[in-house]
PDB file of C-alpha atoms and ligand atoms in Angstrom:
ATOM      1  CA  MET A   1       0.101   0.131  -0.100  1.00  0.00           C
ATOM      2  CA  VAL A   2       1.287   3.362  -0.991  1.00  0.00           C
ATOM      3  CA  ARG A   3       1.403   5.791   1.452  1.00  0.00           C
ATOM      4  CA  PHE A   4      -0.282   9.380   1.470  1.00  0.00           C
ATOM      5  CA  TYR A   5      -0.099  12.120   4.265  1.00  0.00           C
ATOM      6  CA  VAL A   6      -3.367  14.285   5.220  1.00  0.00           C
ATOM      7  CA  LEU A   7      -1.885  17.683   7.314  1.00  0.00           C
ATOM      8  CA  LEU A   8      -5.517  18.657   8.786  1.00  0.00           C
ATOM      9  CA  GLY A   9      -5.541  22.221  11.196  1.00  0.00           C
ATOM     10  CA  PRO A  10      -7.294  25.407  10.589  1.00  0.00           C
ATOM     11  CA  PRO A  11      -6.066  27.808   8.161  1.00  0.00           C
ATOM     12  CA  GLY A  12      -2.592  29.756   9.925  1.00  0.00           C
ATOM     13  CA  ALA A  13      -2.358  26.449  11.947  1.00  0.00           C
ATOM     14  CA  GLY A  14       1.081  25.929   9.722  1.00  0.00           C
ATOM     15  CA  LYS A  15      -0.007  23.110   7.470  1.00  0.00           C
ATOM     16  CA  GLY A  16       2.234  24.715   4.554  1.00  0.00           C
ATOM     17  CA  THR A  17       5.436  26.319   6.519  1.00  0.00           C
ATOM     18  CA  GLN A  18       5.704  21.650   7.604  1.00  0.00           C
ATOM     19  CA  ALA A  19       4.336  20.143   4.873  1.00  0.00           C
ATOM     20  CA  ALA A  20       7.252  22.127   2.521  1.00  0.00           C
ATOM     21  CA  ILE A  21       9.773  20.787   5.219  1.00  0.00           C
ATOM     22  CA  ILE A  22       8.532  17.460   6.276  1.00  0.00           C
ATOM     23  CA  ALA A  23       7.316  16.547   2.002  1.00  0.00           C
ATOM     24  CA  GLU A  24      11.244  17.172   1.122  1.00  0.00           C
ATOM     25  CA  LYS A  25      12.587  14.835   4.294  1.00  0.00           C
ATOM     26  CA  CYS A  26      10.631  12.755   2.965  1.00  0.00           C
ATOM     27  CA  GLY A  27      11.018  12.902  -0.508  1.00  0.00           C
ATOM     28  CA  ILE A  28       7.129  13.379  -1.500  1.00  0.00           C
ATOM     29  CA  PRO A  29       5.384  14.972  -2.966  1.00  0.00           C
ATOM     30  CA  HIS A  30       3.881  18.557  -1.253  1.00  0.00           C
ATOM     31  CA  ILE A  31       0.406  19.036  -1.761  1.00  0.00           C
ATOM     32  CA  SER A  32      -1.833  21.831  -1.481  1.00  0.00           C
ATOM     33  CA  SER A  33      -5.046  22.705  -3.130  1.00  0.00           C
ATOM     34  CA  GLY A  34      -4.885  25.832  -2.183  1.00  0.00           C
ATOM     35  CA  ASN A  35      -1.378  26.343  -3.880  1.00  0.00           C
ATOM     36  CA  ILE A  36      -3.047  24.804  -7.025  1.00  0.00           C
ATOM     37  CA  PHE A  37      -5.798  27.457  -7.342  1.00  0.00           C
ATOM     38  CA  ARG A  38      -3.827  30.123  -6.519  1.00  0.00           C
ATOM     39  CA  GLU A  39      -1.665  29.082 -10.150  1.00  0.00           C
ATOM     40  CA  ASN A  40      -4.261  28.735 -11.683  1.00  0.00           C
ATOM     41  CA  LEU A  41      -6.168  32.203 -10.268  1.00  0.00           C
ATOM     42  CA  GLU A  42      -2.136  33.746 -11.462  1.00  0.00           C
ATOM     43  CA  LYS A  43      -3.100  32.188 -15.250  1.00  0.00           C
ATOM     44  CA  ASN A  44      -6.125  33.336 -15.022  1.00  0.00           C
ATOM     45  CA  THR A  45      -7.878  28.889 -16.571  1.00  0.00           C
ATOM     46  CA  GLU A  46     -11.174  28.424 -16.260  1.00  0.00           C
ATOM     47  CA  LEU A  47     -10.787  26.627 -13.332  1.00  0.00           C
ATOM     48  CA  GLY A  48      -9.357  29.674 -11.186  1.00  0.00           C
ATOM     49  CA  LYS A  49     -12.763  31.450 -13.572  1.00  0.00           C
ATOM     50  CA  GLN A  50     -14.662  29.044 -11.226  1.00  0.00           C
ATOM     51  CA  ALA A  51     -12.526  28.937  -8.141  1.00  0.00           C
ATOM     52  CA  ARG A  52     -12.329  33.245  -7.822  1.00  0.00           C
ATOM     53  CA  VAL A  53     -15.585  34.039  -6.336  1.00  0.00           C
ATOM     54  CA  PHE A  54     -15.277  32.060  -3.274  1.00  0.00           C
ATOM     55  CA  MET A  55     -10.919  32.181  -2.425  1.00  0.00           C
ATOM     56  CA  GLU A  56     -11.670  36.291  -2.522  1.00  0.00           C
ATOM     57  CA  ARG A  57     -14.966  35.206  -0.216  1.00  0.00           C
ATOM     58  CA  GLY A  58     -12.837  32.876   2.462  1.00  0.00           C
ATOM     59  CA  GLU A  59     -15.174  31.072   1.204  1.00  0.00           C
ATOM     60  CA  LEU A  60     -14.922  27.252  -0.211  1.00  0.00           C
ATOM     61  CA  VAL A  61     -15.125  26.370  -3.920  1.00  0.00           C
ATOM     62  CA  PRO A  62     -17.437  23.932  -4.367  1.00  0.00           C
ATOM     63  CA  ASP A  63     -16.576  19.863  -3.534  1.00  0.00           C
ATOM     64  CA  ASP A  64     -17.301  19.015  -6.989  1.00  0.00           C
ATOM     65  CA  ILE A  65     -14.175  21.292  -8.874  1.00  0.00           C
ATOM     66  CA  THR A  66     -11.812  20.878  -5.667  1.00  0.00           C
ATOM     67  CA  ILE A  67     -11.741  17.936  -5.477  1.00  0.00           C
ATOM     68  CA  ARG A  68     -11.502  16.830  -9.115  1.00  0.00           C
ATOM     69  CA  MET A  69      -8.094  18.638  -8.987  1.00  0.00           C
ATOM     70  CA  VAL A  70      -7.048  17.669  -6.583  1.00  0.00           C
ATOM     71  CA  GLU A  71      -7.207  13.792  -8.017  1.00  0.00           C
ATOM     72  CA  ASP A  72      -5.951  14.726 -11.374  1.00  0.00           C
ATOM     73  CA  ARG A  73      -2.231  16.066  -9.543  1.00  0.00           C
ATOM     74  CA  LEU A  74      -2.829  12.643  -7.217  1.00  0.00           C
ATOM     75  CA  LEU A  75      -2.594  10.877 -10.724  1.00  0.00           C
ATOM     76  CA  LYS A  76       0.914  12.684 -11.421  1.00  0.00           C
ATOM     77  CA  SER A  77       3.696   9.779 -11.517  1.00  0.00           C
ATOM     78  CA  ASP A  78       5.113  12.603  -8.488  1.00  0.00           C
ATOM     79  CA  CYS A  79       2.143   9.963  -7.124  1.00  0.00           C
ATOM     80  CA  ALA A  80       3.239   6.633  -7.037  1.00  0.00           C
ATOM     81  CA  ASN A  81       5.396   6.762  -3.393  1.00  0.00           C
ATOM     82  CA  GLY A  82       2.446   8.620  -1.970  1.00  0.00           C
ATOM     83  CA  ALA A  83       1.668  12.484  -0.952  1.00  0.00           C
ATOM     84  CA  LEU A  84       1.127  14.905   1.359  1.00  0.00           C
ATOM     85  CA  LEU A  85      -1.084  16.116   2.149  1.00  0.00           C
ATOM     86  CA  ASP A  86      -1.836  20.163   3.298  1.00  0.00           C
ATOM     87  CA  GLY A  87      -5.455  21.620   2.549  1.00  0.00           C
ATOM     88  CA  PHE A  88      -7.147  18.940   1.073  1.00  0.00           C
ATOM     89  CA  PRO A  89      -9.403  17.090   2.256  1.00  0.00           C
ATOM     90  CA  ARG A  90     -11.493  20.390   3.689  1.00  0.00           C
ATOM     91  CA  THR A  91     -15.161  18.458   4.354  1.00  0.00           C
ATOM     92  CA  PRO A  92     -16.912  15.408   5.304  1.00  0.00           C
ATOM     93  CA  ALA A  93     -17.273  15.051   0.911  1.00  0.00           C
ATOM     94  CA  GLN A  94     -14.016  15.539   0.334  1.00  0.00           C
ATOM     95  CA  ALA A  95     -12.461  12.864   2.966  1.00  0.00           C
ATOM     96  CA  GLU A  96     -15.176  10.212   1.964  1.00  0.00           C
ATOM     97  CA  ALA A  97     -13.981  11.465  -1.855  1.00  0.00           C
ATOM     98  CA  LEU A  98     -10.168  11.154  -1.346  1.00  0.00           C
ATOM     99  CA  ALA A  99     -11.348   6.907   0.927  1.00  0.00           C
ATOM    100  CA  VAL A 100     -12.408   5.308  -1.938  1.00  0.00           C
ATOM    101  CA  PHE A 101     -10.033   6.988  -4.645  1.00  0.00           C
ATOM    102  CA  LEU A 102      -7.400   5.277  -2.481  1.00  0.00           C
ATOM    103  CA  ALA A 103      -9.071   2.267  -2.338  1.00  0.00           C
ATOM    104  CA  ASP A 104      -9.409   2.357  -6.075  1.00  0.00           C
ATOM    105  CA  HIS A 105      -5.360   2.895  -6.494  1.00  0.00           C
ATOM    106  CA  GLN A 106      -3.395   0.834  -4.083  1.00  0.00           C
ATOM    107  CA  GLY A 107      -2.757   3.819  -1.638  1.00  0.00           C
ATOM    108  CA  GLU A 108      -4.419   5.107   1.882  1.00  0.00           C
ATOM    109  CA  ILE A 109      -3.984   7.411   4.292  1.00  0.00           C
ATOM    110  CA  PHE A 110      -0.946   6.224   6.973  1.00  0.00           C
ATOM    111  CA  CYS A 111      -1.555   9.164   9.836  1.00  0.00           C
ATOM    112  CA  VAL A 112      -3.091  12.685  10.256  1.00  0.00           C
ATOM    113  CA  PRO A 113      -1.198  14.959  12.114  1.00  0.00           C
ATOM    114  CA  PHE A 114      -3.646  17.857  12.874  1.00  0.00           C
ATOM    115  CA  ILE A 115      -1.611  20.747  14.040  1.00  0.00           C
ATOM    116  CA  ASN A 116      -3.894  22.982  16.202  1.00  0.00           C
ATOM    117  CA  VAL A 117      -3.164  26.310  17.728  1.00  0.00           C
ATOM    118  CA  ASP A 118      -5.481  28.716  19.881  1.00  0.00           C
ATOM    119  CA  SER A 119      -8.115  31.024  16.933  1.00  0.00           C
ATOM    120  CA  ASN A 120      -7.085  34.719  18.759  1.00  0.00           C
ATOM    121  CA  GLU A 121      -3.141  33.056  17.185  1.00  0.00           C
ATOM    122  CA  LEU A 122      -4.186  32.315  13.664  1.00  0.00           C
ATOM    123  CA  ILE A 123      -5.314  35.333  13.425  1.00  0.00           C
ATOM    124  CA  ASP A 124      -1.019  37.063  14.434  1.00  0.00           C
ATOM    125  CA  ARG A 125      -0.065  34.069  12.139  1.00  0.00           C
ATOM    126  CA  LEU A 126      -1.865  35.321   9.102  1.00  0.00           C
ATOM    127  CA  SER A 127      -1.974  38.732   9.225  1.00  0.00           C
ATOM    128  CA  GLY A 128       2.113  38.083   9.058  1.00  0.00           C
ATOM    129  CA  ARG A 129       2.133  35.934   6.350  1.00  0.00           C
ATOM    130  CA  TRP A 130       4.147  36.967   2.907  1.00  0.00           C
ATOM    131  CA  THR A 131       3.939  34.348   0.666  1.00  0.00           C
ATOM    132  CA  CYS A 132       6.499  33.908  -2.092  1.00  0.00           C
ATOM    133  CA  LYS A 133       4.760  34.786  -5.993  1.00  0.00           C
ATOM    134  CA  ALA A 134       6.866  31.884  -7.633  1.00  0.00           C
ATOM    135  CA  GLU A 135       6.478  28.534  -5.220  1.00  0.00           C
ATOM    136  CA  GLY A 136       3.764  29.247  -2.294  1.00  0.00           C
ATOM    137  CA  HIS A 137       6.960  29.185  -0.073  1.00  0.00           C
ATOM    138  CA  VAL A 138       6.021  30.705   3.488  1.00  0.00           C
ATOM    139  CA  TYR A 139       7.401  32.850   5.688  1.00  0.00           C
ATOM    140  CA  HIS A 140       6.437  35.507   8.866  1.00  0.00           C
ATOM    141  CA  SER A 141       7.184  38.452   9.651  1.00  0.00           C
ATOM    142  CA  LYS A 142       8.654  38.571  13.235  1.00  0.00           C
ATOM    143  CA  TYR A 143       8.081  34.387  13.734  1.00  0.00           C
ATOM    144  CA  ASN A 144       9.676  33.678  10.175  1.00  0.00           C
ATOM    145  CA  PRO A 145      11.264  36.375   8.261  1.00  0.00           C
ATOM    146  CA  PRO A 146      13.457  36.032   5.342  1.00  0.00           C
ATOM    147  CA  LYS A 147      16.789  36.409   5.605  1.00  0.00           C
ATOM    148  CA  ASN A 148      16.307  40.186   2.920  1.00  0.00           C
ATOM    149  CA  GLU A 149      12.759  42.044   2.942  1.00  0.00           C
ATOM    150  CA  GLY A 150      10.256  41.255   0.778  1.00  0.00           C
ATOM    151  CA  VAL A 151      12.592  38.012  -0.756  1.00  0.00           C
ATOM    152  CA  CYS A 152      12.424  34.061  -1.015  1.00  0.00           C
ATOM    153  CA  ASP A 153      15.497  32.918   0.567  1.00  0.00           C
ATOM    154  CA  LEU A 154      14.939  29.327  -1.550  1.00  0.00           C
ATOM    155  CA  ASP A 155      14.094  30.887  -4.830  1.00  0.00           C
ATOM    156  CA  GLY A 156      14.782  34.533  -4.351  1.00  0.00           C
ATOM    157  CA  SER A 157      11.088  36.016  -5.791  1.00  0.00           C
ATOM    158  CA  PRO A 158       8.650  38.516  -4.523  1.00  0.00           C
ATOM    159  CA  LEU A 159       7.468  37.713  -1.144  1.00  0.00           C
ATOM    160  CA  TYR A 160       3.063  38.787  -0.738  1.00  0.00           C
ATOM    161  CA  GLN A 161       0.427  39.107   1.524  1.00  0.00           C
ATOM    162  CA  ARG A 162      -2.174  37.114   0.394  1.00  0.00           C
ATOM    163  CA  ASN A 163      -5.193  38.822  -0.773  1.00  0.00           C
ATOM    164  CA  ASP A 164      -7.821  35.848   1.868  1.00  0.00           C
ATOM    165  CA  ASP A 165      -5.323  36.753   4.671  1.00  0.00           C
ATOM    166  CA  LYS A 166      -7.287  40.981   5.038  1.00  0.00           C
ATOM    167  CA  ARG A 167      -8.732  40.525   9.081  1.00  0.00           C
ATOM    168  CA  GLU A 168     -12.604  40.372   7.234  1.00  0.00           C
ATOM    169  CA  THR A 169     -11.103  37.580   5.080  1.00  0.00           C
ATOM    170  CA  VAL A 170      -9.291  35.933   8.169  1.00  0.00           C
ATOM    171  CA  GLN A 171     -12.364  35.791  10.388  1.00  0.00           C
ATOM    172  CA  GLN A 172     -14.818  34.235   7.654  1.00  0.00           C
ATOM    173  CA  ARG A 173     -11.507  31.338   7.103  1.00  0.00           C
ATOM    174  CA  ILE A 174     -11.169  30.727  10.217  1.00  0.00           C
ATOM    175  CA  GLU A 175     -15.504  31.021  10.751  1.00  0.00           C
ATOM    176  CA  VAL A 176     -15.964  28.247   7.577  1.00  0.00           C
ATOM    177  CA  TYR A 177     -12.700  25.906   8.916  1.00  0.00           C
ATOM    178  CA  PHE A 178     -14.933  25.722  12.141  1.00  0.00           C
ATOM    179  CA  LYS A 179     -18.299  24.910  10.239  1.00  0.00           C
ATOM    180  CA  GLN A 180     -16.885  22.549   7.884  1.00  0.00           C
ATOM    181  CA  THR A 181     -13.460  21.147   7.917  1.00  0.00           C
ATOM    182  CA  ALA A 182     -13.747  20.698  11.729  1.00  0.00           C
ATOM    183  CA  PRO A 183     -16.872  17.364  11.179  1.00  0.00           C
ATOM    184  CA  LEU A 184     -13.303  16.126   9.631  1.00  0.00           C
ATOM    185  CA  ILE A 185     -10.863  15.593  12.991  1.00  0.00           C
ATOM    186  CA  ASP A 186     -13.987  13.198  14.757  1.00  0.00           C
ATOM    187  CA  PHE A 187     -13.950  11.526  11.408  1.00  0.00           C
ATOM    188  CA  TYR A 188     -10.573  10.624  11.091  1.00  0.00           C
ATOM    189  CA  LYS A 189     -10.311   9.834  15.162  1.00  0.00           C
ATOM    190  CA  GLU A 190     -12.774   7.548  14.810  1.00  0.00           C
ATOM    191  CA  LYS A 191     -10.950   5.554  12.441  1.00  0.00           C
ATOM    192  CA  GLY A 192      -7.371   5.846  14.519  1.00  0.00           C
ATOM    193  CA  LEU A 193      -5.533   8.687  12.329  1.00  0.00           C
ATOM    194  CA  LEU A 194      -5.722  11.360  13.669  1.00  0.00           C
ATOM    195  CA  VAL A 195      -2.618  12.638  15.783  1.00  0.00           C
ATOM    196  CA  GLU A 196      -2.924  15.389  17.390  1.00  0.00           C
ATOM    197  CA  ILE A 197       0.316  18.188  17.624  1.00  0.00           C
ATOM    198  CA  ASP A 198       0.719  21.501  18.962  1.00  0.00           C
ATOM    199  CA  GLY A 199       1.604  24.175  16.376  1.00  0.00           C
ATOM    200  CA  ALA A 200       1.361  26.971  18.398  1.00  0.00           C
ATOM    201  CA  LYS A 201       5.761  25.669  19.161  1.00  0.00           C
ATOM    202  CA  PRO A 202       7.938  26.779  17.189  1.00  0.00           C
ATOM    203  CA  ILE A 203       8.385  26.454  14.055  1.00  0.00           C
ATOM    204  CA  ASP A 204      11.399  23.094  14.877  1.00  0.00           C
ATOM    205  CA  GLU A 205       9.311  22.090  17.403  1.00  0.00           C
ATOM    206  CA  VAL A 206       6.412  21.347  15.290  1.00  0.00           C
ATOM    207  CA  THR A 207       8.494  20.420  12.562  1.00  0.00           C
ATOM    208  CA  GLN A 208      10.356  16.444  14.782  1.00  0.00           C
ATOM    209  CA  ALA A 209       7.084  16.317  16.147  1.00  0.00           C
ATOM    210  CA  VAL A 210       5.302  15.326  12.738  1.00  0.00           C
ATOM    211  CA  LEU A 211       8.135  13.991  11.845  1.00  0.00           C
ATOM    212  CA  LYS A 212       8.200  10.858  14.592  1.00  0.00           C
ATOM    213  CA  VAL A 213       3.280  10.656  12.868  1.00  0.00           C
ATOM    214  CA  VAL A 214       4.979  10.225   9.743  1.00  0.00           C
ATOM    215  CA  ALA A 215       7.226   7.534  10.555  1.00  0.00           C
ATOM    216  CA  CYS A 216       8.781   8.542   7.033  1.00  0.00           C
ATOM    217  CA  GLU A 217      12.267   6.826   6.349  1.00  0.00           C
ATOM    218  CA  ALA A 218      13.189  10.592   6.198  1.00  0.00           C
ATOM    219  CA  GLU A 219      16.320  11.071   3.546  1.00  0.00           C
TER     220      GLU A 219
HETATM  221  P1  LIG B 301      -1.762  26.964   6.796  1.00  0.00           P
HETATM  222  O1  LIG B 301      -0.490  27.370   5.664  1.00  0.00           O
HETATM  223  O2  LIG B 301      -2.114  26.265   7.505  1.00  0.00           O
HETATM  224  O3  LIG B 301      -2.028  27.591   6.138  1.00  0.00           O
HETATM  225  P2  LIG B 301       1.527  28.757   6.995  1.00  0.00           P
HETATM  226  O4  LIG B 301       1.983  27.462   6.932  1.00  0.00           O
HETATM  227  O5  LIG B 301       1.148  29.414   5.852  1.00  0.00           O
HETATM  228  O6  LIG B 301      -0.148  28.141   7.494  1.00  0.00           O
HETATM  229  O7  LIG B 301       1.908  29.813   8.282  1.00  0.00           O
HETATM  230  C1  LIG B 301       0.932  30.463   8.472  1.00  0.00           C
HETATM  231  C2  LIG B 301       2.358  32.005   9.585  1.00  0.00           C
HETATM  232  O8  LIG B 301       3.130  31.629  10.848  1.00  0.00           O
HETATM  233  C3  LIG B 301       3.407  32.126   8.260  1.00  0.00           C
HETATM  234  O9  LIG B 301       2.951  32.970   7.481  1.00  0.00           O
HETATM  235  C4  LIG B 301       4.266  30.744   9.247  1.00  0.00           C
HETATM  236  O10 LIG B 301       5.977  31.512   8.628  1.00  0.00           O
HETATM  237  C5  LIG B 301       3.837  31.447  10.942  1.00  0.00           C
HETATM  238  N1  LIG B 301       4.364  29.805  11.248  1.00  0.00           N
HETATM  239  C6  LIG B 301       3.915  29.045  10.994  1.00  0.00           C
HETATM  240  N2  LIG B 301       4.880  28.011  11.837  1.00  0.00           N
HETATM  241  C7  LIG B 301       4.470  28.660  13.076  1.00  0.00           C
HETATM  242  C8  LIG B 301       4.846  28.647  13.791  1.00  0.00           C
HETATM  243  N3  LIG B 301       4.651  26.793  15.008  1.00  0.00           N
HETATM  244  N4  LIG B 301       4.902  29.192  14.864  1.00  0.00           N
HETATM  245  C9  LIG B 301       4.580  30.928  14.696  1.00  0.00           C
HETATM  246  N5  LIG B 301       4.604  30.982  12.788  1.00  0.00           N
HETATM  247  C10 LIG B 301       4.141  30.207  12.247  1.00  0.00           C
HETATM  248  P1  LIG B 302      -5.113  27.597   1.780  1.00  0.00           P
HETATM  249  O1  LIG B 302      -4.033  28.287   1.057  1.00  0.00           O
HETATM  250  O2  LIG B 302      -5.350  25.944   2.075  1.00  0.00           O
HETATM  251  O3  LIG B 302      -6.080  29.428   2.896  1.00  0.00           O
HETATM  252  O4  LIG B 302      -6.304  27.843   0.588  1.00  0.00           O
HETATM  253  C1  LIG B 302      -6.838  28.976   0.519  1.00  0.00           C
HETATM  254  C2  LIG B 302      -8.429  28.639  -0.403  1.00  0.00           C
HETATM  255  O5  LIG B 302      -8.773  27.890  -1.261  1.00  0.00           O
HETATM  256  C3  LIG B 302      -9.768  28.912   0.738  1.00  0.00           C
HETATM  257  O6  LIG B 302      -9.853  29.629   1.604  1.00  0.00           O
HETATM  258  C4  LIG B 302     -10.652  27.925  -0.176  1.00  0.00           C
HETATM  259  O7  LIG B 302     -10.569  29.333  -0.773  1.00  0.00           O
HETATM  260  C5  LIG B 302      -9.317  27.700  -1.877  1.00  0.00           C
HETATM  261  N1  LIG B 302      -9.141  26.011  -0.984  1.00  0.00           N
HETATM  262  C6  LIG B 302      -8.026  25.792  -1.175  1.00  0.00           C
HETATM  263  N2  LIG B 302      -8.670  24.324  -0.287  1.00  0.00           N
HETATM  264  C7  LIG B 302      -9.612  24.226  -0.325  1.00  0.00           C
HETATM  265  C8  LIG B 302     -10.312  22.888  -0.352  1.00  0.00           C
HETATM  266  N3  LIG B 302      -9.792  21.242  -0.226  1.00  0.00           N
HETATM  267  N4  LIG B 302     -11.792  23.067  -0.659  1.00  0.00           N
HETATM  268  C9  LIG B 302     -12.067  23.723  -0.870  1.00  0.00           C
HETATM  269  N5  LIG B 302     -11.904  25.057  -0.898  1.00  0.00           N
HETATM  270  C10 LIG B 302     -10.126  25.099  -1.256  1.00  0.00           C
END
C-alpha cells in the first residue's frame, strides 16, 4: 500500500510551512490545494475563474471542482510513492472521495497529523504571513522572516501578502474552518488516524513532532 499523509488544521496553523519541510525530508510531493488554486488564479485558467469568487470571499470552492482538481494531481507519476496533502480534504464529502480514490489506487492514509493552534494566534499568524510568488514558500514578518525583506530565501522570487489574509477574510476563513472542516477531526479520530500536535510551539519543534508521527524514512 502506498502511504499518503493528510495535514489537518485551521488556516494559519502552519500546515504549509510544515508540509514543505516534511515532504522534502520524506522525498514525496507536497500537494497544497490552495497553491494549485492560486496558480490557476494567476494564469486565469477556467478553473481559476471558477475558484476566484469563493477564494476572495474566504469560502470553500465547491467540492466537485476541488475533488476533480486534487484527483488529477494525485494521478501524476510523482505521487506513485505517496504524497503529503495540505488543505485537502476540507469537508466530509472531500474526505469520503479521497478514501474511495485511494482504495481504487492501492493507496491508504497512513496518518493525519492535526496541527492545532488557538484562534487568537491564527489572526496574528495570517496577518504577518508573506508568501512567495513562484512556489508558495511561506514566511512571517515576526516569527519566520526571510533573510532579505520581500525576497524568498529559497528561489529569490518576490514575497506578497495574500488577498485573503486581510482581517475580514481571515475571520470568515476561520468560521468556515469550524463549520465545514472541523468535523474531519472526529472523522479521522474514529478511524484511528488522527494525531494531535501542538502547533503553538516554534516551527522546528512542530517539525520534529510531525516527523515522529509520519515515520517516513527521512532522506
Ligand atoms: P497554513 O498553511 O496552515 O495556513 P502557514 O504554514 O502558511 O499556515 O503558516 C501561517 C503563518 O504562520 C506563516 O506566516 C508562517 O510563517 C507562520 N508560522 C507557521 N508555523 C509557525 C510556528 N510554529 N510559530 C510561529 N509562526 C508560524
Ligand atoms: P489555503 O491556501 O489552504 O489557505 O486555501 C486558500 C483558499 O483556497 C481557501 O480559502 C479556499 O477558498 C480554497 N481552497 C483550498 N483548498 C480547498 C479545499 N480543499 N476545498 C475547498 N476550497 C479550498
